N, CA and C atoms as an extended XYZ file, in Angstrom:
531
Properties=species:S:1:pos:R:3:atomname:S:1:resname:S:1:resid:I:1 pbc="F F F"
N        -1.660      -51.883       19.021 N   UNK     1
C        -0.623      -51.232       18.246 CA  UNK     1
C        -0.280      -49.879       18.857 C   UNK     1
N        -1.146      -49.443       19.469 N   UNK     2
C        -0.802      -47.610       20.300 CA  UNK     2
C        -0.280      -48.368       21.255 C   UNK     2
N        -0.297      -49.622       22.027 N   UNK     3
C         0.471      -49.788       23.115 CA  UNK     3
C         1.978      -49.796       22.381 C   UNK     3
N         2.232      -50.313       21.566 N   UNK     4
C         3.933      -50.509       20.961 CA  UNK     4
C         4.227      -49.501       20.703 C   UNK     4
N         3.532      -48.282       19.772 N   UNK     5
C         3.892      -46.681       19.232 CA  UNK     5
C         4.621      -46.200       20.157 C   UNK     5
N         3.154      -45.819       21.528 N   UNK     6
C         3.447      -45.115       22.673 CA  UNK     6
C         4.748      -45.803       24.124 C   UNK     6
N         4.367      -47.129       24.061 N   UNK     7
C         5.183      -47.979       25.397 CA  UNK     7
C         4.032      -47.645       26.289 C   UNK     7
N         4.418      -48.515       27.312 N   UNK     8
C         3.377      -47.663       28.247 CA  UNK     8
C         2.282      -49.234       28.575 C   UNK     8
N         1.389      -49.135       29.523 N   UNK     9
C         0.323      -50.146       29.814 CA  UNK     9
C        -0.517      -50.017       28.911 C   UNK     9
N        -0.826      -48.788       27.974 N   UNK    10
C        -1.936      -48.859       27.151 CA  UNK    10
C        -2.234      -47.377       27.796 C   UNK    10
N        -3.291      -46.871       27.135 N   UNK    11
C        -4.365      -45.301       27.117 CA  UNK    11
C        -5.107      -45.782       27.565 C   UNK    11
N        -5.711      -44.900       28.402 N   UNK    12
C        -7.002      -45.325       29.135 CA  UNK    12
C        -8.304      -44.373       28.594 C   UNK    12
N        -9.682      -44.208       28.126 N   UNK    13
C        -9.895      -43.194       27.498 CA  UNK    13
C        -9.839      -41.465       27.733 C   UNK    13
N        -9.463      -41.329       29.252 N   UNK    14
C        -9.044      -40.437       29.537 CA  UNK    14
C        -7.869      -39.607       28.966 C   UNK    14
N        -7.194      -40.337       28.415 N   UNK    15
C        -5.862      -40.759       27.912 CA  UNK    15
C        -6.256      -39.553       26.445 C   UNK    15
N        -6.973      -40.605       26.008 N   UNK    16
C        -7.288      -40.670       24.696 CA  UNK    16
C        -7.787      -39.280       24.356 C   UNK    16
N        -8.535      -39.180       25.059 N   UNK    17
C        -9.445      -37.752       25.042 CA  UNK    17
C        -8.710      -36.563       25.201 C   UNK    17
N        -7.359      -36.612       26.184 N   UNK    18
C        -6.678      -35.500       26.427 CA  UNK    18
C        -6.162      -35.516       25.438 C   UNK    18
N        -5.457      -36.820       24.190 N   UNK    19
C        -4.872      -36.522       23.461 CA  UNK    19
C        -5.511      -35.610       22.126 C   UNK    19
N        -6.527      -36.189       21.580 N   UNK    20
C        -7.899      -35.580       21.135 CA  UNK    20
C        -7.971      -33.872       21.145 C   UNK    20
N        -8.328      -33.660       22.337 N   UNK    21
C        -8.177      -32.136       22.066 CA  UNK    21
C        -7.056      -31.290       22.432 C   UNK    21
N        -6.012      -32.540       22.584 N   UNK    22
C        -4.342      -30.883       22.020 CA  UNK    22
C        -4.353      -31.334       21.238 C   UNK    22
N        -4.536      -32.280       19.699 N   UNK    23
C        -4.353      -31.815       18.730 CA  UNK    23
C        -5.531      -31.186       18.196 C   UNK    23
N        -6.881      -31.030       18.978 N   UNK    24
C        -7.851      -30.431       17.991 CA  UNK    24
C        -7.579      -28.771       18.766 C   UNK    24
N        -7.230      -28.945       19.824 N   UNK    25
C        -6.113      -27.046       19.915 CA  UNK    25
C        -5.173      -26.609       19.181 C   UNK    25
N        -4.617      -27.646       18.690 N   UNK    26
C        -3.400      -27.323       17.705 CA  UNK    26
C        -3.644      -26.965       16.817 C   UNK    26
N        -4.588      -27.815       15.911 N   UNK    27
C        -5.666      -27.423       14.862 CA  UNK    27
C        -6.250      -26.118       14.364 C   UNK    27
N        -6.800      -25.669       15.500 N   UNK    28
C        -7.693      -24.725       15.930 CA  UNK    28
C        -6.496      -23.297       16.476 C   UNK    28
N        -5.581      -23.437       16.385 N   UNK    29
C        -4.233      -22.538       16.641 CA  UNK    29
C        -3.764      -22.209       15.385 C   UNK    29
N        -3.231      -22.919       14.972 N   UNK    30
C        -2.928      -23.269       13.637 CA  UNK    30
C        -3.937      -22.608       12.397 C   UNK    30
N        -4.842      -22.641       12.322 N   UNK    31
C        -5.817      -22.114       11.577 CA  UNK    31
C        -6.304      -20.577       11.587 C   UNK    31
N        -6.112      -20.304       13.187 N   UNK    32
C        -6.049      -18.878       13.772 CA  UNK    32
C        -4.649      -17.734       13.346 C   UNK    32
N        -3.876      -18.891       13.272 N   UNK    33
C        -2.765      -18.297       13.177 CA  UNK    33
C        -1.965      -17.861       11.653 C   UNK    33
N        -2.975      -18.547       11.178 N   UNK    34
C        -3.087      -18.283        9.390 CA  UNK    34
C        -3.459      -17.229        8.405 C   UNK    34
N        -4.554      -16.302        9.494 N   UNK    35
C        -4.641      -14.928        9.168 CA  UNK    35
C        -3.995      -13.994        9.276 C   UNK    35
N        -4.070      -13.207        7.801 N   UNK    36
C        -3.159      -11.656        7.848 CA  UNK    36
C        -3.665      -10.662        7.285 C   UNK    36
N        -3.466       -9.754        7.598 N   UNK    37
C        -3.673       -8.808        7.078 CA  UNK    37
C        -3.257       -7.790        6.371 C   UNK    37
N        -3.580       -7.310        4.601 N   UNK    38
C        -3.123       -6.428        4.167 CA  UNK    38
C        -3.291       -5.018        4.138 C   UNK    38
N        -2.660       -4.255        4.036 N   UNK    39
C        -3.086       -2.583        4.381 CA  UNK    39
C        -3.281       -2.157        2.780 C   UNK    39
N        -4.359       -0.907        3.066 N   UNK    40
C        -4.513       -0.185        1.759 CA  UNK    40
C        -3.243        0.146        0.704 C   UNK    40
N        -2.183        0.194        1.578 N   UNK    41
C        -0.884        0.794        0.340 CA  UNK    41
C        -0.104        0.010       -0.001 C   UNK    41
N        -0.809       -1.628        0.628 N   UNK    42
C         0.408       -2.614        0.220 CA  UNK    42
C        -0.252       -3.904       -0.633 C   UNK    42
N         1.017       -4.533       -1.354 N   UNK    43
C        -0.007       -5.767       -1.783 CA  UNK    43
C         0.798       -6.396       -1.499 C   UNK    43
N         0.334       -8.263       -1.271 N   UNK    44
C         0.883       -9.120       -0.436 CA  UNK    44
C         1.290      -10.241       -1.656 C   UNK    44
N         2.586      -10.461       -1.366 N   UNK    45
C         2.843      -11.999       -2.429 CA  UNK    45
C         2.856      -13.214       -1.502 C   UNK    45
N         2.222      -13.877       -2.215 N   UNK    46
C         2.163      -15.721       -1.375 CA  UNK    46
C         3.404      -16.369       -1.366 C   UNK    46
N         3.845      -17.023       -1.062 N   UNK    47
C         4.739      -17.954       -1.722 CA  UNK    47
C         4.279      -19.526       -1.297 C   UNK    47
N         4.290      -20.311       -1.756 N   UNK    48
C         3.860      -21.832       -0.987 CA  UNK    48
C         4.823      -22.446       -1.420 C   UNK    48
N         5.416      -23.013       -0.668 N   UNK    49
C         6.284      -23.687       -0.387 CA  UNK    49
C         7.914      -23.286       -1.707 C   UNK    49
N         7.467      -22.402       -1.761 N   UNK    50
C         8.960      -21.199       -1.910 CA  UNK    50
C         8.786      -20.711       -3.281 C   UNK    50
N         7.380      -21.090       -4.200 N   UNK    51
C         7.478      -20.767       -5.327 CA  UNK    51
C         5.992      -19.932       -5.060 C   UNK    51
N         6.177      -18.612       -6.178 N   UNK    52
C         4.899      -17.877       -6.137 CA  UNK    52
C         3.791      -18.711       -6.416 C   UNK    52
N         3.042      -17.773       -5.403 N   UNK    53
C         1.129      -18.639       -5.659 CA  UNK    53
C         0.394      -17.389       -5.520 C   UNK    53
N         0.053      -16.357       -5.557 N   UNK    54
C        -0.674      -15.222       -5.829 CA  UNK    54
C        -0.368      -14.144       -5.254 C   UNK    54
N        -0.817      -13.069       -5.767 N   UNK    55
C        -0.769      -11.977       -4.879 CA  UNK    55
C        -2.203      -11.225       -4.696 C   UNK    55
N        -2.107      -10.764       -3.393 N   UNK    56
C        -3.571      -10.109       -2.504 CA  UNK    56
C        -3.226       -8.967       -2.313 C   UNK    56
N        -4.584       -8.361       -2.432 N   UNK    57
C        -4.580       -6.811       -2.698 CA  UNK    57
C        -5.165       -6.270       -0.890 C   UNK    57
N        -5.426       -5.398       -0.439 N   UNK    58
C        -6.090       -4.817        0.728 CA  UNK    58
C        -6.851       -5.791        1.254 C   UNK    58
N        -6.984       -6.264        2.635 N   UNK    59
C        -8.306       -6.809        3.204 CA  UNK    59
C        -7.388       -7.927        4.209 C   UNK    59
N        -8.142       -8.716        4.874 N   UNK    60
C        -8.161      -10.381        5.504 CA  UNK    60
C        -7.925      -11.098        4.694 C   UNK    60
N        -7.252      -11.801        4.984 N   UNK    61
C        -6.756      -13.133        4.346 CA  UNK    61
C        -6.379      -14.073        5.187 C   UNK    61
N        -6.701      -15.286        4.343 N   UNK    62
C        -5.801      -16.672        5.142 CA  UNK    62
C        -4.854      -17.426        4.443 C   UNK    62
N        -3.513      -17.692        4.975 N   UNK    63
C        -2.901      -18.871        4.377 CA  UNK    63
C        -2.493      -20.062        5.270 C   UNK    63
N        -2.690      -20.750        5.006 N   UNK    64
C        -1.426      -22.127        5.711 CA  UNK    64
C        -0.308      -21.698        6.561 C   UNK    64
N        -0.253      -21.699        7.737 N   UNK    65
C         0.768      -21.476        8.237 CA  UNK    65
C         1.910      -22.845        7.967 C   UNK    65
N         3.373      -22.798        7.626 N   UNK    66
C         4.459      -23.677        7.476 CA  UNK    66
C         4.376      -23.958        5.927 C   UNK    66
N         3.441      -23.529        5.099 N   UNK    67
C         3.439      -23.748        3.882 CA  UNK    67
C         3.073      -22.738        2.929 C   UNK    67
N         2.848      -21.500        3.954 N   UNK    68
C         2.850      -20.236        3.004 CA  UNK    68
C         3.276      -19.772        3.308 C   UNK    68
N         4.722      -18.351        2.725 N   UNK    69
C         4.923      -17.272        2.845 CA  UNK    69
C         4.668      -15.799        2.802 C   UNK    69
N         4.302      -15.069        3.296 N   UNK    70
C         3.645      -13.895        2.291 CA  UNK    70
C         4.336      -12.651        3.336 C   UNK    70
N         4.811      -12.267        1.983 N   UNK    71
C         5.975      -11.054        2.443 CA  UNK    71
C         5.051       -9.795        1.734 C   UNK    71
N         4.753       -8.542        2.761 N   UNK    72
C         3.856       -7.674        1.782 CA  UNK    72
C         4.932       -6.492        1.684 C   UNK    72
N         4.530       -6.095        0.587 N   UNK    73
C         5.712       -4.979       -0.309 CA  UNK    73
C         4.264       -3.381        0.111 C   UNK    73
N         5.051       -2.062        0.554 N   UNK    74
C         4.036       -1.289        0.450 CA  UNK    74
C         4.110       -0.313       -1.147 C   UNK    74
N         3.029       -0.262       -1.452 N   UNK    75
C         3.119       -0.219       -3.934 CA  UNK    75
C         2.994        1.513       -3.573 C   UNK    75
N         2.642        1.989       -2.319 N   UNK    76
C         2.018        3.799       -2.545 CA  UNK    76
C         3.578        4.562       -2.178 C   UNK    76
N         4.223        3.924       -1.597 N   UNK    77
C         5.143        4.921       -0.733 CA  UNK    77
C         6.039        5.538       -1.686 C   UNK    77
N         6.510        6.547       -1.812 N   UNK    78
C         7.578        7.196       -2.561 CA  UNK    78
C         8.570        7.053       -2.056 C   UNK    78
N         9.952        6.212       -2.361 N   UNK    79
C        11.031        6.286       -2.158 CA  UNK    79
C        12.245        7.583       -2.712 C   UNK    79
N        13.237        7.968       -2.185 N   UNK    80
C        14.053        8.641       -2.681 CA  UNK    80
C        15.571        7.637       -3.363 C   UNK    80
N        16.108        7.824       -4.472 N   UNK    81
C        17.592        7.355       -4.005 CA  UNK    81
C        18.671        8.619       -4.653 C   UNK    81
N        19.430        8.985       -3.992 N   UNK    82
C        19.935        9.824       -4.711 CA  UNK    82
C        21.657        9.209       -5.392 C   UNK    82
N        22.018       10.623       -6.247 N   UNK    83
C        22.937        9.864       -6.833 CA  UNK    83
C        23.571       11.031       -7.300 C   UNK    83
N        25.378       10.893       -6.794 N   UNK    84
C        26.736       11.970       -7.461 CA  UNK    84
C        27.207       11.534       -7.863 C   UNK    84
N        27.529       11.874       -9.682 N   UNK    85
C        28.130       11.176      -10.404 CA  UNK    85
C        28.921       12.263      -11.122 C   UNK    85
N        30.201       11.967      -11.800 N   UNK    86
C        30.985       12.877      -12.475 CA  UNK    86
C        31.100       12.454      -13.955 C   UNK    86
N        30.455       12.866      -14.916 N   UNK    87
C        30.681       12.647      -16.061 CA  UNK    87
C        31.042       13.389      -17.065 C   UNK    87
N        31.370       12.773      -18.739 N   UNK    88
C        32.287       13.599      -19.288 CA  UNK    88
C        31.058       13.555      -20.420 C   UNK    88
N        30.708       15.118      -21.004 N   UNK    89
C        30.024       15.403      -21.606 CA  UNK    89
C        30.675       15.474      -23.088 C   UNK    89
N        29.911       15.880      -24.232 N   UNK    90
C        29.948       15.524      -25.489 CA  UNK    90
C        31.160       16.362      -25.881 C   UNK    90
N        31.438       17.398      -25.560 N   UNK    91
C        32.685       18.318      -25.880 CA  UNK    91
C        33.991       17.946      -24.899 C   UNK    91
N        33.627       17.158      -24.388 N   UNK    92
C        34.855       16.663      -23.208 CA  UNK    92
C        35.224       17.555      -22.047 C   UNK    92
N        34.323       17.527      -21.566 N   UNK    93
C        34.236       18.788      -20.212 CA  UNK    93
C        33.378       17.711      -19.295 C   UNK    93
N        33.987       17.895      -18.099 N   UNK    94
C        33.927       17.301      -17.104 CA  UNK    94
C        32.939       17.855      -16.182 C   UNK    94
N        31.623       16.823      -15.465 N   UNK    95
C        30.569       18.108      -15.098 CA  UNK    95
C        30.483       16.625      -13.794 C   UNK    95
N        30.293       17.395      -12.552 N   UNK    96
C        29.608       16.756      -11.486 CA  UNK    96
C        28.088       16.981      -11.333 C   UNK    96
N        27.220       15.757      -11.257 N   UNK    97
C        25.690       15.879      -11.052 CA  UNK    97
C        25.617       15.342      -10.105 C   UNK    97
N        24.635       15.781       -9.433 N   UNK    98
C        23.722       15.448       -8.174 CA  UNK    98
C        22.275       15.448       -8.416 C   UNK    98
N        21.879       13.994       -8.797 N   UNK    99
C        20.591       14.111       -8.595 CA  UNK    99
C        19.599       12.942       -7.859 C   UNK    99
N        18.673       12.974       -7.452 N   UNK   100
C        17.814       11.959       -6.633 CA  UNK   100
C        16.780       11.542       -7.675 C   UNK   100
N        16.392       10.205       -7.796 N   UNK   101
C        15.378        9.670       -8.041 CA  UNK   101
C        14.386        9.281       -7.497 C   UNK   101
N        12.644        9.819       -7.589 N   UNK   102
C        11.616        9.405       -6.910 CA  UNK   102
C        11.070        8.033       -7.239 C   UNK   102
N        11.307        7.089       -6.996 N   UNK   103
C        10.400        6.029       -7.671 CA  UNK   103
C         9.097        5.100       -6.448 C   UNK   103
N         8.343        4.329       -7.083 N   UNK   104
C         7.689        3.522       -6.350 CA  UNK   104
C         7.869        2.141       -6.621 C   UNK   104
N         7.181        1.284       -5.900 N   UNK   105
C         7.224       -0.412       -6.573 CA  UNK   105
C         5.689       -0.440       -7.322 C   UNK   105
N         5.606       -0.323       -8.295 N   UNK   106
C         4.564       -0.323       -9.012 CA  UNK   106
C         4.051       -1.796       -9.346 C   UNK   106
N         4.946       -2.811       -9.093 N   UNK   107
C         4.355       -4.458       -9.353 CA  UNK   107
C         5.621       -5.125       -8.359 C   UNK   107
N         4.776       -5.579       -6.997 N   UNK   108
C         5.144       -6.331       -6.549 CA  UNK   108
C         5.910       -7.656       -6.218 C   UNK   108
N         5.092       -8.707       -7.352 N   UNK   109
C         5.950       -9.910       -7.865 CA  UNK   109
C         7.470       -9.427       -8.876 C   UNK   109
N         6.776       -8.626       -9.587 N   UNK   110
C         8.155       -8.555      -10.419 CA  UNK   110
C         9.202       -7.562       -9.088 C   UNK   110
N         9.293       -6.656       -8.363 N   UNK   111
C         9.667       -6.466       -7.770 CA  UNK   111
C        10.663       -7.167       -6.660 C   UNK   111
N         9.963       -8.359       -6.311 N   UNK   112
C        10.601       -9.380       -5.351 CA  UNK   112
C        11.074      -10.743       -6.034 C   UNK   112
N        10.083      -11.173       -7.143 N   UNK   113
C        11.433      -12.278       -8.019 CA  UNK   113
C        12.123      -12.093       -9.334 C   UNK   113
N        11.999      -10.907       -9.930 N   UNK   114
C        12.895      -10.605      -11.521 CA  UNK   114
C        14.236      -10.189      -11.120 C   UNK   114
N        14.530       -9.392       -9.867 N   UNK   115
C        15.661       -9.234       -9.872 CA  UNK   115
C        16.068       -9.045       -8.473 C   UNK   115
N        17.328       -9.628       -8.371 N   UNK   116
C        17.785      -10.023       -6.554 CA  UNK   116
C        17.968       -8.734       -5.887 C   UNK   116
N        18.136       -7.860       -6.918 N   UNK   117
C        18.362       -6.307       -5.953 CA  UNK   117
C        17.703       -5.393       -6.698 C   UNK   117
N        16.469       -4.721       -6.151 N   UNK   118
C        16.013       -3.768       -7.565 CA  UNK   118
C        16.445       -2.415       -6.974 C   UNK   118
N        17.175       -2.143       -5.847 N   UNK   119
C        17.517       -0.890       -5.660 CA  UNK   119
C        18.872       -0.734       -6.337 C   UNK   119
N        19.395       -2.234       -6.417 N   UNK   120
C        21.113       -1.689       -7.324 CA  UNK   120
C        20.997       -1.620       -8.606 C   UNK   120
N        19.429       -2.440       -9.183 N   UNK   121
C        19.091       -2.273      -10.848 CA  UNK   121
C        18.871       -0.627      -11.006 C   UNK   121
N        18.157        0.077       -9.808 N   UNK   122
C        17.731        1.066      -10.270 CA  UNK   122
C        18.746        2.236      -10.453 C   UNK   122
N        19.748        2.056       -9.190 N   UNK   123
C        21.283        2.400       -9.474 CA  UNK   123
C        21.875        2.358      -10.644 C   UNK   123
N        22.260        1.651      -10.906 N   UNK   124
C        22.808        1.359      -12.489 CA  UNK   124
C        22.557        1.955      -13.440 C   UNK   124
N        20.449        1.627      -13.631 N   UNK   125
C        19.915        2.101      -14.693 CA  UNK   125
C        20.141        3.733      -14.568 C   UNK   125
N        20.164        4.147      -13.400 N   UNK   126
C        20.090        5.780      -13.405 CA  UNK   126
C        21.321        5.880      -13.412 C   UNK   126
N        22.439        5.678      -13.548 N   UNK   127
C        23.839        6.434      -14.015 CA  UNK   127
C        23.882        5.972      -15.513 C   UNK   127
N        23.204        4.521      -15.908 N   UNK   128
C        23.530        4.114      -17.383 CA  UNK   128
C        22.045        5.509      -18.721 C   UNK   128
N        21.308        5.663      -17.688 N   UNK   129
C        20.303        7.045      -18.431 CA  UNK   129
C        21.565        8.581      -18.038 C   UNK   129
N        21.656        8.853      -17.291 N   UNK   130
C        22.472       10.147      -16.989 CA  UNK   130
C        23.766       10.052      -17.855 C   UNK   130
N        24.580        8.718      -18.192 N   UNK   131
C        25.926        8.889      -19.233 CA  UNK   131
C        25.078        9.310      -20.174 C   UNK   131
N        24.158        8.343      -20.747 N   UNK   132
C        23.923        8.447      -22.269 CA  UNK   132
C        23.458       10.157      -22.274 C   UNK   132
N        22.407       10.795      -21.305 N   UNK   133
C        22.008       12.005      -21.492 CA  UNK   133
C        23.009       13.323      -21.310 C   UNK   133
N        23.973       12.984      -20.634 N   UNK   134
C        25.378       13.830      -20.384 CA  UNK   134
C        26.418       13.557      -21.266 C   UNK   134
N        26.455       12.552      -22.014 N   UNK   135
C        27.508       11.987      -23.144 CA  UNK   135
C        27.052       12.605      -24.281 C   UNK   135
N        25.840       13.000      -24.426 N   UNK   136
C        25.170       13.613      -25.936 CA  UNK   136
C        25.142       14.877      -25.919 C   UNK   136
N        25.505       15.881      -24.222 N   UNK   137
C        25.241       16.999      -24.519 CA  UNK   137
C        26.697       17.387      -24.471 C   UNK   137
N        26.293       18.820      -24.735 N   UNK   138
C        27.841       19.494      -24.507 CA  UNK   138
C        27.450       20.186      -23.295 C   UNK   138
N        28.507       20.946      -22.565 N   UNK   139
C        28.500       21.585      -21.343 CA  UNK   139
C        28.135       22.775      -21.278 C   UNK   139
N        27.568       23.933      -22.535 N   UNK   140
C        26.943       24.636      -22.501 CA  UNK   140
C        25.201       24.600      -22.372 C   UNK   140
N        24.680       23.253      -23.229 N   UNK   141
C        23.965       22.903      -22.750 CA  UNK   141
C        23.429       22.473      -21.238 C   UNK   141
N        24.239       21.791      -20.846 N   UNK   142
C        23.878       21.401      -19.558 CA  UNK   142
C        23.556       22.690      -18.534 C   UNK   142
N        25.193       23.344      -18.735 N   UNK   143
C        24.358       24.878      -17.812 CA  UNK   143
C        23.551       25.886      -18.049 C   UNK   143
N        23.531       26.022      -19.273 N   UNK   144
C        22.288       26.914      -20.297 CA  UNK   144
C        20.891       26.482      -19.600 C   UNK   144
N        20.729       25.555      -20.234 N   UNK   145
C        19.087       24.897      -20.541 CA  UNK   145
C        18.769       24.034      -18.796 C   UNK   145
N        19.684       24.376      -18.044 N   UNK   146
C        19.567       23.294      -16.745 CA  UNK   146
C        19.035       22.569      -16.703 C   UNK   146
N        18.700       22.036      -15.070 N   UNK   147
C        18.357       20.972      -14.535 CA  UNK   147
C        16.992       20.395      -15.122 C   UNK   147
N        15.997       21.328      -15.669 N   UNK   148
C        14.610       20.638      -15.688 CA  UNK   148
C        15.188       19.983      -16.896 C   UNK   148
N        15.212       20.389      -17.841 N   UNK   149
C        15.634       20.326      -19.233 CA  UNK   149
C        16.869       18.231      -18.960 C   UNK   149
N        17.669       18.433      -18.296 N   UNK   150
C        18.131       17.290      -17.939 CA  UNK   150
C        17.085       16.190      -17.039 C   UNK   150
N        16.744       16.140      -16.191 N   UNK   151
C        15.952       15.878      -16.090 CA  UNK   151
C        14.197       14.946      -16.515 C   UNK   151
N        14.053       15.896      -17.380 N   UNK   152
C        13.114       15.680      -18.454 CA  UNK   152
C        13.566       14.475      -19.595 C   UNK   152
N        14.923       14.673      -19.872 N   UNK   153
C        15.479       13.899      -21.087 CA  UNK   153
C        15.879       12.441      -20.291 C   UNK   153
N        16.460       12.666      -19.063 N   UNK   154
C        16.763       11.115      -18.447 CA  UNK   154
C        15.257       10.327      -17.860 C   UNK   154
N        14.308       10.944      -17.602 N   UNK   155
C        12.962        9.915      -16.725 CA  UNK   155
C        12.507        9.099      -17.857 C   UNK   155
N        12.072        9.243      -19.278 N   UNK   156
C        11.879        8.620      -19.977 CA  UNK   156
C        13.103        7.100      -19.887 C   UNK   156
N        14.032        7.362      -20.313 N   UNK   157
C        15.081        6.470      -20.940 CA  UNK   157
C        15.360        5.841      -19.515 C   UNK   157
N        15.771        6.111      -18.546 N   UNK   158
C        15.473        5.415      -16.894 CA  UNK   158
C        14.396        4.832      -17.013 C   UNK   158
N        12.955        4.979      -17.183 N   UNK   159
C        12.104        3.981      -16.912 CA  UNK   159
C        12.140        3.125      -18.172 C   UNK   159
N        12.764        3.604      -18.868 N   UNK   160
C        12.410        2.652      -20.307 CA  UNK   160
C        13.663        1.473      -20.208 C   UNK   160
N        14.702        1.676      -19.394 N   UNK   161
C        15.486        0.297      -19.157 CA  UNK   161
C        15.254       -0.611      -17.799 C   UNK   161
N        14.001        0.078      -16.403 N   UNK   162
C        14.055       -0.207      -15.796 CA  UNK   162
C        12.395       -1.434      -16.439 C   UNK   162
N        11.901       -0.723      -16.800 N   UNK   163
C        10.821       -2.071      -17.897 CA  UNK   163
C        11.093       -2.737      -18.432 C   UNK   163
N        12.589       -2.547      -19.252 N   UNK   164
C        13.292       -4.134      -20.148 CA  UNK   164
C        13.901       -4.884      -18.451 C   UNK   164
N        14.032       -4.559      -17.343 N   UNK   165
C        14.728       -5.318      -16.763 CA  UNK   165
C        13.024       -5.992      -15.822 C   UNK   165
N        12.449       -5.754      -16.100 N   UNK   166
C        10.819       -6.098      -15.321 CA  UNK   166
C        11.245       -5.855      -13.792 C   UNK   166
N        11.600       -5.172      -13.290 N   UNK   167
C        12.057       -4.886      -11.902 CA  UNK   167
C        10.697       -4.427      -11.079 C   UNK   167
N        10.023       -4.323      -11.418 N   UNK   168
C         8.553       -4.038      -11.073 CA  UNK   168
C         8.770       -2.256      -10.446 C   UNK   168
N         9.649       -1.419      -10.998 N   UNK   169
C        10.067        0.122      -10.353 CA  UNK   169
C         9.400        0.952      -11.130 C   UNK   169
N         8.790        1.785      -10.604 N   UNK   170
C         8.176        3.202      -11.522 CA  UNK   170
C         8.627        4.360      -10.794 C   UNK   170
N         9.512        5.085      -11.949 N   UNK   171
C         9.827        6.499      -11.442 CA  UNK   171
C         8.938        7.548      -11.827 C   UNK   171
N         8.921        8.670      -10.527 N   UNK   172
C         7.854        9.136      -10.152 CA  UNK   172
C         8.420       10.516      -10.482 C   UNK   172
N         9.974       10.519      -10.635 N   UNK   173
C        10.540       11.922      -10.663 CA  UNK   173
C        11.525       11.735      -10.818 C   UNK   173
N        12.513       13.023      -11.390 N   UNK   174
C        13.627       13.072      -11.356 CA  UNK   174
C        14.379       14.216      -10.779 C   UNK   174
N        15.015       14.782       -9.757 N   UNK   175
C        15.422       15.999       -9.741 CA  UNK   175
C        16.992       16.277       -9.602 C   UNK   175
N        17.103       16.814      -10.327 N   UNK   176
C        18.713       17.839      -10.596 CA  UNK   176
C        19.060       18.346       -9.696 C   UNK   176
N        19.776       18.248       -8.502 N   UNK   177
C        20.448       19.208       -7.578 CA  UNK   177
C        21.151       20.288       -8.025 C   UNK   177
């Protein structure tokens, strides 16, 4: 029957044997090639065969090569995003802000499958916290009591819609230009 598979006069065991160990190299490649490694500031999500299967914290690891994915997210780094927005405050006065948001990825999975973009969720959420906190004040406030004072009132209500959206984001700061 290997004579019909292959064609041919037949394998001779020479044959046989060469075939033998390229696939037990392949094997043995393949298995080598399955290790990865995670770094202290990152954690690693699996994916097998395109749906989550765990996530790994620091160290060696092995997966399946062709049947695992693992994309590692780094959870320590502080990102910046900043943001100029012109809004109309509670007395109807028109105020330009400039401010940047510090955040991190504080949960990985939710990070990479709750939402297809968590840098445009976090966008959003931080102009949809800055209306509501600039829509309630008046414009003496805003320049009176400044930036910390603003500030202070949007990091709460920013992380508190960026947790209803499970985006896996934790803000680390807020600052007022």
């Amino acid at each position: 029957q290997f004579n019909r598979w292959f064609g041919g006069n037949g394998k001779g065991p020479d044959e046989v044997r060469m075939l033998k160990t390229v696939a037990g190299a392949g094997a043995v490649l393949w298995v080598l090639l399955g290790f990865y490694r995670v770094e202290q500031a990152e954690e690693a999500v699996v994916f097998r065969f395109g749906k989550f299967h765990s996530s790994q914290t620091a160290g060696l690891h092995w997966s399946p090569r062709l049947i695992d994915r693992v994309q590692k997210v780094n959870i320590q780094r502080i990102e910046q995003m900043p943001l100029n927005a012109t809004m109309i405050t509670a007395d109807a006065n028109i105020v330009d802000i400039n401010l940047s948001v510090q955040y991190r990825i504080a949960d990985a999975r939710q990070y990479l499958l709750r939402v297809s973009d968590p840098e445009a969720a976090l966008l959003h959420a931080t102009e949809s916290a800055l209306r509501h906190v600039v829509g309630g004040s008046r414009m003496t406030q805003i320049l009176n009591e400044g930036r910390a004072t603003l500030a202070r009132d949007i990091q709460p209500r920013l992380q508190a819609y960026l947790a209803s959206y499970e985006c896996g984001v934790q803000v680390t700061g807020v600052n007022v230009l």
